[in-house]
mmCIF file with all atom_site columns, C-alpha atoms in Angstrom:
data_model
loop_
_atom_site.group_PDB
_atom_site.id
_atom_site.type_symbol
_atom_site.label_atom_id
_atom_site.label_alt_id
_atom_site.label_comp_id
_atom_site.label_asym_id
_atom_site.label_entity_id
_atom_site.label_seq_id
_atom_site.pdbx_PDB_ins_code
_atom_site.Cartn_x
_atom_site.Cartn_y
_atom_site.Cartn_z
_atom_site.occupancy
_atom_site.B_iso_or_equiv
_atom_site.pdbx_formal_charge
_atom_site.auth_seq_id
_atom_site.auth_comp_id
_atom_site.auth_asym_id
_atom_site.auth_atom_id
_atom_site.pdbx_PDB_model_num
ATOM 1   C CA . UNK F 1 1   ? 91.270  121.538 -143.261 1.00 0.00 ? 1   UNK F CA 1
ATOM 2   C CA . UNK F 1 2   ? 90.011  118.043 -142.020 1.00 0.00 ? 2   UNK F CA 1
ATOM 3   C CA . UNK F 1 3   ? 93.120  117.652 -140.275 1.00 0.00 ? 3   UNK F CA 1
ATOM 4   C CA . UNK F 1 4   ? 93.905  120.871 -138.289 1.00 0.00 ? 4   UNK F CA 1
ATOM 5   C CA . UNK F 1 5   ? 95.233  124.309 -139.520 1.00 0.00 ? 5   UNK F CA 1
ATOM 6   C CA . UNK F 1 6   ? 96.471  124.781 -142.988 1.00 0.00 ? 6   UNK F CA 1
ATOM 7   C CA . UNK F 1 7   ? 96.485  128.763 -143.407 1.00 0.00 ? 7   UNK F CA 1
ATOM 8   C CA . UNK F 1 8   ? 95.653  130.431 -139.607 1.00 0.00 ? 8   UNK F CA 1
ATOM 9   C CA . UNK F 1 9   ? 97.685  129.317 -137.389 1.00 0.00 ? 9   UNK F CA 1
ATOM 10  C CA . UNK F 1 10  ? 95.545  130.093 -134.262 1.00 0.00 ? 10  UNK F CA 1
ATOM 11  C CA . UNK F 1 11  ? 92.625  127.630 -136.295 1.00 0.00 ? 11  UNK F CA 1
ATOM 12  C CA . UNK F 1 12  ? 94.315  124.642 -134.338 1.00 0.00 ? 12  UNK F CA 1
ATOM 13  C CA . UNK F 1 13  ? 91.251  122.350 -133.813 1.00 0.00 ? 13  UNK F CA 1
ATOM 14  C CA . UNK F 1 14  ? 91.774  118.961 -135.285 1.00 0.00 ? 14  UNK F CA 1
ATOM 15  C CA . UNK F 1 15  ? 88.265  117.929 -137.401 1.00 0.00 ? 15  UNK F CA 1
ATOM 16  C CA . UNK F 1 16  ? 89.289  114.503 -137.081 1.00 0.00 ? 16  UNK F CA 1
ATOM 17  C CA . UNK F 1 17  ? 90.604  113.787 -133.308 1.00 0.00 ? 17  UNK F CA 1
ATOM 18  C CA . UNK F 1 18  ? 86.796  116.065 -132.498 1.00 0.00 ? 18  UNK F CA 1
ATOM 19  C CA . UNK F 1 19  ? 84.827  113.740 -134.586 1.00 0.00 ? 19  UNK F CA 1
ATOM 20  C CA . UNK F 1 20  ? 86.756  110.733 -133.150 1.00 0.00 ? 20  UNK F CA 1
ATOM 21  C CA . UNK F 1 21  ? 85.861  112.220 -129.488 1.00 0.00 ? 21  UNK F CA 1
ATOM 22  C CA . UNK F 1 22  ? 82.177  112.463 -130.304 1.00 0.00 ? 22  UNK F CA 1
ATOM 23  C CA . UNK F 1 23  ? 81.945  108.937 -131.472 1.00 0.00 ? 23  UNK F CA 1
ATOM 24  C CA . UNK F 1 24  ? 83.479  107.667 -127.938 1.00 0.00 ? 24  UNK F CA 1
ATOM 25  C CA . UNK F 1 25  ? 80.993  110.112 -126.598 1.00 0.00 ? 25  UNK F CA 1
ATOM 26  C CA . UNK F 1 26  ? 78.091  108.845 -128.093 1.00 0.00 ? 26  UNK F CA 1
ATOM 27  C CA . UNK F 1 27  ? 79.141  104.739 -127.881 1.00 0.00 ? 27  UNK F CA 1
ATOM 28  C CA . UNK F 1 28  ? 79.734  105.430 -124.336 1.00 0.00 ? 28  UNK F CA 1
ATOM 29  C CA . UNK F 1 29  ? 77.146  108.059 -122.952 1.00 0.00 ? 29  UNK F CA 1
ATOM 30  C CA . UNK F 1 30  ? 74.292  107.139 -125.491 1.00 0.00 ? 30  UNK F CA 1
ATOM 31  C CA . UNK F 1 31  ? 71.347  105.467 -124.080 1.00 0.00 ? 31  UNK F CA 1
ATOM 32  C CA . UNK F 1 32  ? 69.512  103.611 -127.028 1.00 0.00 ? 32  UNK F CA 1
ATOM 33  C CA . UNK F 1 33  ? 66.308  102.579 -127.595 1.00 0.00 ? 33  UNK F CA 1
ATOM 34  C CA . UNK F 1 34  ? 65.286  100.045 -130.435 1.00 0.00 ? 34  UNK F CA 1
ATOM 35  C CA . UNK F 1 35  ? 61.409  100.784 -129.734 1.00 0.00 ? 35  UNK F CA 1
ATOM 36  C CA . UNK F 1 36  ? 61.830  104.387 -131.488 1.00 0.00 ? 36  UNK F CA 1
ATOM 37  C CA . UNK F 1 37  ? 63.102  104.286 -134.964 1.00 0.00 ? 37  UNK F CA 1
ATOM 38  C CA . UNK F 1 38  ? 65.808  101.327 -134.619 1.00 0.00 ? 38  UNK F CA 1
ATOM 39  C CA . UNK F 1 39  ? 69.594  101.078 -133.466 1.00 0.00 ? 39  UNK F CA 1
ATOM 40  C CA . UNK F 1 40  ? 70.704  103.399 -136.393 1.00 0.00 ? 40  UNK F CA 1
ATOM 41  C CA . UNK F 1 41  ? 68.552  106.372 -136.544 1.00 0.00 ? 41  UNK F CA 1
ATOM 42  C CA . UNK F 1 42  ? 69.186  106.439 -132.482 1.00 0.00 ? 42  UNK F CA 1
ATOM 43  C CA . UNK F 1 43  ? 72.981  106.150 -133.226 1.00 0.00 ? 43  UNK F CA 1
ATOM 44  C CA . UNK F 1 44  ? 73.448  109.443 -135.905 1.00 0.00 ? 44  UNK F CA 1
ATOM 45  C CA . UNK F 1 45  ? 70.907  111.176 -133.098 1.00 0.00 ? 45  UNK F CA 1
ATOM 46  C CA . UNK F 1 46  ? 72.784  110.956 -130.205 1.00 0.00 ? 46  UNK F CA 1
ATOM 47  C CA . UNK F 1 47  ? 76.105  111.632 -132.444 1.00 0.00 ? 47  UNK F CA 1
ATOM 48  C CA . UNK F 1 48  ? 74.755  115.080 -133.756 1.00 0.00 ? 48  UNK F CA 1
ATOM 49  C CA . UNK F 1 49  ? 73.093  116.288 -130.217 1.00 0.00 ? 49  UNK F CA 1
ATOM 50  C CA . UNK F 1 50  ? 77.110  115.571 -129.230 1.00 0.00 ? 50  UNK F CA 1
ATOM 51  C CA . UNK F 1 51  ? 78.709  117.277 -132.369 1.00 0.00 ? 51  UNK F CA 1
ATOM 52  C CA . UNK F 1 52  ? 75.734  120.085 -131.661 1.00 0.00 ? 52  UNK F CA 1
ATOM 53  C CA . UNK F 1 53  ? 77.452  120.405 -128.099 1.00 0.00 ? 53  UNK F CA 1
ATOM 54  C CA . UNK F 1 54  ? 81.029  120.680 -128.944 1.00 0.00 ? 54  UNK F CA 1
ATOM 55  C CA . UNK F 1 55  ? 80.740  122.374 -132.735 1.00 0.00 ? 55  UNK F CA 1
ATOM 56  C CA . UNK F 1 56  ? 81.408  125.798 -131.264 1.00 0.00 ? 56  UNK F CA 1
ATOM 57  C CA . UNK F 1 57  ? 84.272  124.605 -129.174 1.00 0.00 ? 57  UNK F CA 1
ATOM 58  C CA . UNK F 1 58  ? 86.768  125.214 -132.231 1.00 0.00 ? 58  UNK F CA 1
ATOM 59  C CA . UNK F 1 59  ? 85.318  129.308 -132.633 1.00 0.00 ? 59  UNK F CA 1
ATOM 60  C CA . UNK F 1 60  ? 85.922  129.351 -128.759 1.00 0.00 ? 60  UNK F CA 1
ATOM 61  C CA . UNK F 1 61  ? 89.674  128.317 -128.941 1.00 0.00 ? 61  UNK F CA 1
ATOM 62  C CA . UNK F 1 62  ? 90.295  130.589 -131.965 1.00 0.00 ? 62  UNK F CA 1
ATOM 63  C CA . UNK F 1 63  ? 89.399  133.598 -129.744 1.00 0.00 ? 63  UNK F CA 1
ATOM 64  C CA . UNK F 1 64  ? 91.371  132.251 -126.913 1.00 0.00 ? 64  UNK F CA 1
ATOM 65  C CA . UNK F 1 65  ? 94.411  131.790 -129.048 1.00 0.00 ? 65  UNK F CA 1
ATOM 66  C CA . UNK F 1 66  ? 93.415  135.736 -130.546 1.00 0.00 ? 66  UNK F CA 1
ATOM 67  C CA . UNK F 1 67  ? 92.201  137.546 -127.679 1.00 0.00 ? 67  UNK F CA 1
ATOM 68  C CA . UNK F 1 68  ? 93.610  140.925 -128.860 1.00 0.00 ? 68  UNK F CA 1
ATOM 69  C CA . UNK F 1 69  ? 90.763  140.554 -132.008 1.00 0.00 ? 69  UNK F CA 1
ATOM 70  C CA . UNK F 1 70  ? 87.714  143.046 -131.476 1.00 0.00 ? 70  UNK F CA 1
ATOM 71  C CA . UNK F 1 71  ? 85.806  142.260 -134.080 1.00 0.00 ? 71  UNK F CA 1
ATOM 72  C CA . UNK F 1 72  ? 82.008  142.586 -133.936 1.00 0.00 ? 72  UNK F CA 1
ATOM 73  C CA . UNK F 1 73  ? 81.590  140.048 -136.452 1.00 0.00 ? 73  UNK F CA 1
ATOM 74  C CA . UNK F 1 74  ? 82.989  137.535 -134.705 1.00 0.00 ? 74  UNK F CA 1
ATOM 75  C CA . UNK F 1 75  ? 81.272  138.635 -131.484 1.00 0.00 ? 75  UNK F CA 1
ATOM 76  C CA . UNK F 1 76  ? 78.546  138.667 -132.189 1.00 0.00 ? 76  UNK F CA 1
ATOM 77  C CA . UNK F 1 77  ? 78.917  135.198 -134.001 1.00 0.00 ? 77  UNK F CA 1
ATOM 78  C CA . UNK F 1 78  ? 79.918  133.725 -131.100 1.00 0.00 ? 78  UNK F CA 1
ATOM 79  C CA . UNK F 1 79  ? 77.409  135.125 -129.420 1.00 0.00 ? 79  UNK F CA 1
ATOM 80  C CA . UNK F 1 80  ? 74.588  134.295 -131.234 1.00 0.00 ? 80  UNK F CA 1
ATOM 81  C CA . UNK F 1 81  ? 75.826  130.378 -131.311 1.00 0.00 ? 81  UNK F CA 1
ATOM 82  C CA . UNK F 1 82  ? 77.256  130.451 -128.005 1.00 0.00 ? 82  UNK F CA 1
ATOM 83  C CA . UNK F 1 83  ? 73.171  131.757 -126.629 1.00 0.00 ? 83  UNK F CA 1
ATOM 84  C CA . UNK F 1 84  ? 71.481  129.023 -128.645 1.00 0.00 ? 84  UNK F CA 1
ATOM 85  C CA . UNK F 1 85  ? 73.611  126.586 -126.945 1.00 0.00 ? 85  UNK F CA 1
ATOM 86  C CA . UNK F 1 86  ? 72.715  128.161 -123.639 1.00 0.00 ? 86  UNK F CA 1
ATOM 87  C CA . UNK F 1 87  ? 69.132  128.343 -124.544 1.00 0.00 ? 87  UNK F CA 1
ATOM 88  C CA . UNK F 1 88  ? 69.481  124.756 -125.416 1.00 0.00 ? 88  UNK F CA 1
ATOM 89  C CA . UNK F 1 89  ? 71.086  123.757 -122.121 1.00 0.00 ? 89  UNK F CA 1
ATOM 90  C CA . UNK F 1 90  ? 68.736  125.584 -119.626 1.00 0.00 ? 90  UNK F CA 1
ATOM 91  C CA . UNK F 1 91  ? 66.145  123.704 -121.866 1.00 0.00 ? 91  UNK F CA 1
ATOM 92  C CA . UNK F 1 92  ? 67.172  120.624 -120.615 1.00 0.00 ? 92  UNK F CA 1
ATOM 93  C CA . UNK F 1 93  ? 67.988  121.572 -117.355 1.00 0.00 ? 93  UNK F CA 1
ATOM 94  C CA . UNK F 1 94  ? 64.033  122.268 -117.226 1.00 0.00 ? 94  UNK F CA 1
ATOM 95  C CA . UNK F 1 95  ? 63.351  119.041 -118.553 1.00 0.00 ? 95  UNK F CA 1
ATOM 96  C CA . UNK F 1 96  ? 65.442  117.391 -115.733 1.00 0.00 ? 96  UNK F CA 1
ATOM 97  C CA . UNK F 1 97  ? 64.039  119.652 -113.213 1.00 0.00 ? 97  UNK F CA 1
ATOM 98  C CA . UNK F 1 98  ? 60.130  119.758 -113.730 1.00 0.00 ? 98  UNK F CA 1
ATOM 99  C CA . UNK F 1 99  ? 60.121  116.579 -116.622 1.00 0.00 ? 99  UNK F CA 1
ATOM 100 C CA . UNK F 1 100 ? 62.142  113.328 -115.167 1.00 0.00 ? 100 UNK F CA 1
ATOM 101 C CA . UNK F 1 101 ? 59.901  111.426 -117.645 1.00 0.00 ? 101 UNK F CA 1
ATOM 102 C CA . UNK F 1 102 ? 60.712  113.399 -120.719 1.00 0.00 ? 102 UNK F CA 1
ATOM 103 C CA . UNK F 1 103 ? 64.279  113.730 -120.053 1.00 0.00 ? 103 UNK F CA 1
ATOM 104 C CA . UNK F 1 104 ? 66.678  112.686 -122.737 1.00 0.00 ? 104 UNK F CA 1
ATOM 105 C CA . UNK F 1 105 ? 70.356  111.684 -121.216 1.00 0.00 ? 105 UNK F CA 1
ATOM 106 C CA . UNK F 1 106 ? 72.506  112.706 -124.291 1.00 0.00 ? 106 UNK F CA 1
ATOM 107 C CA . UNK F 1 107 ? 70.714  115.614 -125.169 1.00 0.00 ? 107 UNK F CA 1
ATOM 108 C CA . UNK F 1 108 ? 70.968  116.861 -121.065 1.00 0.00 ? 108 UNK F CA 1
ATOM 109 C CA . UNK F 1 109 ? 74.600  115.863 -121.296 1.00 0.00 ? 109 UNK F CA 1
ATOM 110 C CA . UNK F 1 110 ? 75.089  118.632 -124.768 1.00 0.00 ? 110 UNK F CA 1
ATOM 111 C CA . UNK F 1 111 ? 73.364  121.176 -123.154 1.00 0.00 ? 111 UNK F CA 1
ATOM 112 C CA . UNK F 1 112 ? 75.384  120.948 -119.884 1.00 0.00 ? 112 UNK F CA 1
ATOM 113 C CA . UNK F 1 113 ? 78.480  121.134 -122.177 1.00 0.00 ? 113 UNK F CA 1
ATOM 114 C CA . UNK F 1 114 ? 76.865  123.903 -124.342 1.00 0.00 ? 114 UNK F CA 1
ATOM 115 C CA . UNK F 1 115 ? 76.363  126.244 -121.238 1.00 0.00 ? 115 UNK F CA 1
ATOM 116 C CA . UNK F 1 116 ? 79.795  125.162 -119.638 1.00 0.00 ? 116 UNK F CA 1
ATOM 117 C CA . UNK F 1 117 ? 81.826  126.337 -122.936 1.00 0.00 ? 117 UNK F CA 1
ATOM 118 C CA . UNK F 1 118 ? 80.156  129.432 -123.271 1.00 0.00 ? 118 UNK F CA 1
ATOM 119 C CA . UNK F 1 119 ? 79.523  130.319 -119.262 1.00 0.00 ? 119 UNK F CA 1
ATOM 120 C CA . UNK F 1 120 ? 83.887  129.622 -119.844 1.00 0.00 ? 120 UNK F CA 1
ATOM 121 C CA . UNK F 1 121 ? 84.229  132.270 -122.929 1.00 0.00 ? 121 UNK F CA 1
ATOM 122 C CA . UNK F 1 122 ? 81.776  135.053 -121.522 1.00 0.00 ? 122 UNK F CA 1
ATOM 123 C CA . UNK F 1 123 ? 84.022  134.728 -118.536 1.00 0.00 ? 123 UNK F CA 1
ATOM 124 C CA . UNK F 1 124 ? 87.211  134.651 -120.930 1.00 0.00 ? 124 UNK F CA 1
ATOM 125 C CA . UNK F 1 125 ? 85.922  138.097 -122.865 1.00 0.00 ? 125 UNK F CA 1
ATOM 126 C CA . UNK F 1 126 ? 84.756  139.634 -119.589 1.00 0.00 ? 126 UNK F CA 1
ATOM 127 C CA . UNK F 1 127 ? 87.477  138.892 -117.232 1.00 0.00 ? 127 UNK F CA 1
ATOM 128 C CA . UNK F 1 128 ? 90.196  138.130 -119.564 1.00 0.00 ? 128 UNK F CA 1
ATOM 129 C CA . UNK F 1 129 ? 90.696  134.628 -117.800 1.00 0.00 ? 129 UNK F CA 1
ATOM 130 C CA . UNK F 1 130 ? 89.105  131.953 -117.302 1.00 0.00 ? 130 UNK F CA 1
ATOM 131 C CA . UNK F 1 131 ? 88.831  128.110 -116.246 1.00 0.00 ? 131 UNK F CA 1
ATOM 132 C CA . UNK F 1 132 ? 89.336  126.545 -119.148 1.00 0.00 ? 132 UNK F CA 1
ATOM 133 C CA . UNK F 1 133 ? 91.411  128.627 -121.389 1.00 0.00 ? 133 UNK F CA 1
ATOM 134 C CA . UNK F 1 134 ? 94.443  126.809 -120.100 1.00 0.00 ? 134 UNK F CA 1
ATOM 135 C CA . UNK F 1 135 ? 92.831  123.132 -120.394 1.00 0.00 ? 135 UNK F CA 1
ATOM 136 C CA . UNK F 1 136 ? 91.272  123.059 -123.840 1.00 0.00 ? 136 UNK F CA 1
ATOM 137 C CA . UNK F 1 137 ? 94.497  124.846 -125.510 1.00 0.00 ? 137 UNK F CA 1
ATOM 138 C CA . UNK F 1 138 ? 97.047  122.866 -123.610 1.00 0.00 ? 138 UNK F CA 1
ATOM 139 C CA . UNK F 1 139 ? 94.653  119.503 -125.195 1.00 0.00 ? 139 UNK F CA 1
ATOM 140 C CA . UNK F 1 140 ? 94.071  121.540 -128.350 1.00 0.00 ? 140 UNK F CA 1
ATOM 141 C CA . UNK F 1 141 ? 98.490  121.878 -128.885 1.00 0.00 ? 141 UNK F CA 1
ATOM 142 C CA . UNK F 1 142 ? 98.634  117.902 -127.419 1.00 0.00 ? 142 UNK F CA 1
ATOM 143 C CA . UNK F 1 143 ? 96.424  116.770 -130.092 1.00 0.00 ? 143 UNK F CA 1
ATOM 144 C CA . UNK F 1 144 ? 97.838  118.977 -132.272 1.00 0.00 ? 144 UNK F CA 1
ATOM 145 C CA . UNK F 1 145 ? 101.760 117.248 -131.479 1.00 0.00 ? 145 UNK F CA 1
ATOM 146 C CA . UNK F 1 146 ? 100.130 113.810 -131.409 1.00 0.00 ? 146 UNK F CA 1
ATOM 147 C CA . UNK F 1 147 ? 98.620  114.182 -135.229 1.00 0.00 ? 147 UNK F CA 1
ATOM 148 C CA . UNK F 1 148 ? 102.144 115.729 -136.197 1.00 0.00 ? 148 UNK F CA 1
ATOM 149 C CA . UNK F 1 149 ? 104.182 112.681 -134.861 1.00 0.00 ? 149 UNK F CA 1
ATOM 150 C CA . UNK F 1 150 ? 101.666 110.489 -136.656 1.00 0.00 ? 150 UNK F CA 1
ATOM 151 C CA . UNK F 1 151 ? 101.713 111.895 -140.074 1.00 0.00 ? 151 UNK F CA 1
ATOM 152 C CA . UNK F 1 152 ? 105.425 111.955 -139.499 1.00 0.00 ? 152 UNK F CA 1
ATOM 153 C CA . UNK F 1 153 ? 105.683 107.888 -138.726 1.00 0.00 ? 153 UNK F CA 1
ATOM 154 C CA . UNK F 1 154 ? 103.311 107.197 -141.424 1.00 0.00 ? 154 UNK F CA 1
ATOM 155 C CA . UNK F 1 155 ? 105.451 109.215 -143.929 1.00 0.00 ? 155 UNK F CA 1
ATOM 156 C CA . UNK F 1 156 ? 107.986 107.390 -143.175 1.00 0.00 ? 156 UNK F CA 1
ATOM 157 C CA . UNK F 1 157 ? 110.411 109.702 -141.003 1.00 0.00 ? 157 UNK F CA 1
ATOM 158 C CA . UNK F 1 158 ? 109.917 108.596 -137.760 1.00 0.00 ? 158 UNK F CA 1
ATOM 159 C CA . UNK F 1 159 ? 108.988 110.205 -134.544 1.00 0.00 ? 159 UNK F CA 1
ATOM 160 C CA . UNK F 1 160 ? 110.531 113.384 -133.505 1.00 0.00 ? 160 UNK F CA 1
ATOM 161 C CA . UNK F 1 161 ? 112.628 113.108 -130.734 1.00 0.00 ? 161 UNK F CA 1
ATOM 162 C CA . UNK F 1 162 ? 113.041 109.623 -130.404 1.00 0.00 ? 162 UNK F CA 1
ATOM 163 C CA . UNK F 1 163 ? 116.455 108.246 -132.043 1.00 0.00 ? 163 UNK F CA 1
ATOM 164 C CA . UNK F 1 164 ? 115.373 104.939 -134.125 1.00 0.00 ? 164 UNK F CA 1
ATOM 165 C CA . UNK F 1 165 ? 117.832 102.169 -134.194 1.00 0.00 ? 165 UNK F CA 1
ATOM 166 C CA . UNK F 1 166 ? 116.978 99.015  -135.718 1.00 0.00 ? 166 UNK F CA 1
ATOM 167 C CA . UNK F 1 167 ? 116.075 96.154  -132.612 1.00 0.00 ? 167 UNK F CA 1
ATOM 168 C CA . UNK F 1 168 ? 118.571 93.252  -132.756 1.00 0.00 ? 168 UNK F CA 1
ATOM 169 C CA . UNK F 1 169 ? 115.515 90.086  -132.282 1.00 0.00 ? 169 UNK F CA 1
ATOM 170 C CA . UNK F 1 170 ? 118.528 87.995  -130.385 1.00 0.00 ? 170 UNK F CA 1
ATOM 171 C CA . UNK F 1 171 ? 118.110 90.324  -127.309 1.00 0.00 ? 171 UNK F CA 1
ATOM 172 C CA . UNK F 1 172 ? 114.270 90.637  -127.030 1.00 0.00 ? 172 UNK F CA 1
ATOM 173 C CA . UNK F 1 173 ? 113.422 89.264  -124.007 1.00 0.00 ? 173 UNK F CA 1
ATOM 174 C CA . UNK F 1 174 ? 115.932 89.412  -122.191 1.00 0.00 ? 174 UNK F CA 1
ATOM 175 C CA . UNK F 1 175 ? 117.450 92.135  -119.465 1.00 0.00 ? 175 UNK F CA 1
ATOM 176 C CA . UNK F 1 176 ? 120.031 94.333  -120.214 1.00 0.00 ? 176 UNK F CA 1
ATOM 177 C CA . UNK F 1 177 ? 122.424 93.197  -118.256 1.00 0.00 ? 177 UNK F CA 1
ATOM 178 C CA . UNK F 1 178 ? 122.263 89.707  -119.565 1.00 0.00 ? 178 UNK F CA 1
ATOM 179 C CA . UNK F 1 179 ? 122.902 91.548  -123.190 1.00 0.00 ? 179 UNK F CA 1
ATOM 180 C CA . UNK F 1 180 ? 125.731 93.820  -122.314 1.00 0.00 ? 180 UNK F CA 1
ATOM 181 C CA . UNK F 1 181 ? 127.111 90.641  -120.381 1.00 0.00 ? 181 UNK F CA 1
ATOM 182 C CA . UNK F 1 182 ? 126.596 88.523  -123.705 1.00 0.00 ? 182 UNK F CA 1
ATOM 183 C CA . UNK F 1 183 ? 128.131 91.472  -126.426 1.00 0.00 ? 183 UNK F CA 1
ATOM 184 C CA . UNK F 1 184 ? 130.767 91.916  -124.154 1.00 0.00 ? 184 UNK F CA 1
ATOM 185 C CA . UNK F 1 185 ? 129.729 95.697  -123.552 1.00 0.00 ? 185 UNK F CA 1
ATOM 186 C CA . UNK F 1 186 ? 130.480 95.478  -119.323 1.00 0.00 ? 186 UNK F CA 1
ATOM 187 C CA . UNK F 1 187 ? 134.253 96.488  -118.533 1.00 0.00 ? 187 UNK F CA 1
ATOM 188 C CA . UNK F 1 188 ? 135.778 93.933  -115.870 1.00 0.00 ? 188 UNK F CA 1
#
């Protein structure tokens, strides 16, 4: 399960290529402060308010990939998350609005995301369509071809598609011309 689908093949999301995007996330939105409780504690804080925003992302592109499933379980799951994250967000939307000086960067940053995702599914189960449907499936299936090519070099078996033939270190370097000249491959 770490690394994608095992059993349902509309569970796509990748555990370890989201965890790998919150930690560029947080080493490259996080604002730190060492006065607080030190580099550290500031690090895994900014990490889970990021994991917090994107941690329903996954239950969102299952019920994109199954929109025909009416379940009010799932629903109402989705609902319930989907609100705290929206609860969350206008929270910090107030805090940028009416307190500059309290405002927190990364956690502003979750919240926005929060609402976007779930303003994007509400749309997707009232309308049937929706902005971002296309986007985060067409990443989800990239990711998803990306991992498979991976596990499939490191297994030894090379990557799909691409014909392997071993490189000949004489001709690195050097044009093609200049090699088909020197092998003899150009007709006269």
């Amino acid at each position: 399960y770490i690394f994608g689908a095992s059993i349902d093949e509309k569970d796509t999301v990748s555990l370890s290529a989201a965890l790998f995007m919150i930690i560029v996330m947080t080493l490259v939105f996080g604002v730190y402060s060492l006065e607080d409780h030190g580099l550290f504690m500031e690090i895994l804080w900014i990490f889970s308010t990021y994991l917090e925003s994107i941690s329903m992302l996954p239950q969102y592109i299952y019920c994109y990939r199954d929109a025909d499933n009416k379940c009010p379980l799932v629903s109402a799951y989705v609902f319930a998350m989907g609100g705290y994250q929206m609860v969350f967000g206008v929270s910090w939307g107030h805090h940028f609005l009416f307190r500059p000086y309290d405002l927190d960067v990364s956690s502003m940053i979750s919240g926005f995301l929060g609402i976007v995702f779930f303003c994007d599914y509400l749309t997707f189960r009232v309308m049937g369509a929706s902005m971002l449907v296309q986007v985060c499936i067409s990443v989800d299936d990239t990711i998803k071809e990306a991992e498979e090519a991976a596990w499939s070099v490191l297994a030894g078996r090379g990557t799909p598609g691409i014909r392997e033939e071993p490189v000949n270190p004489e001709v690195i370097g050097h044009r093609s011309d200049e090699i088909e000249m020197a092998t003899g491959l150009v007709e006269h």
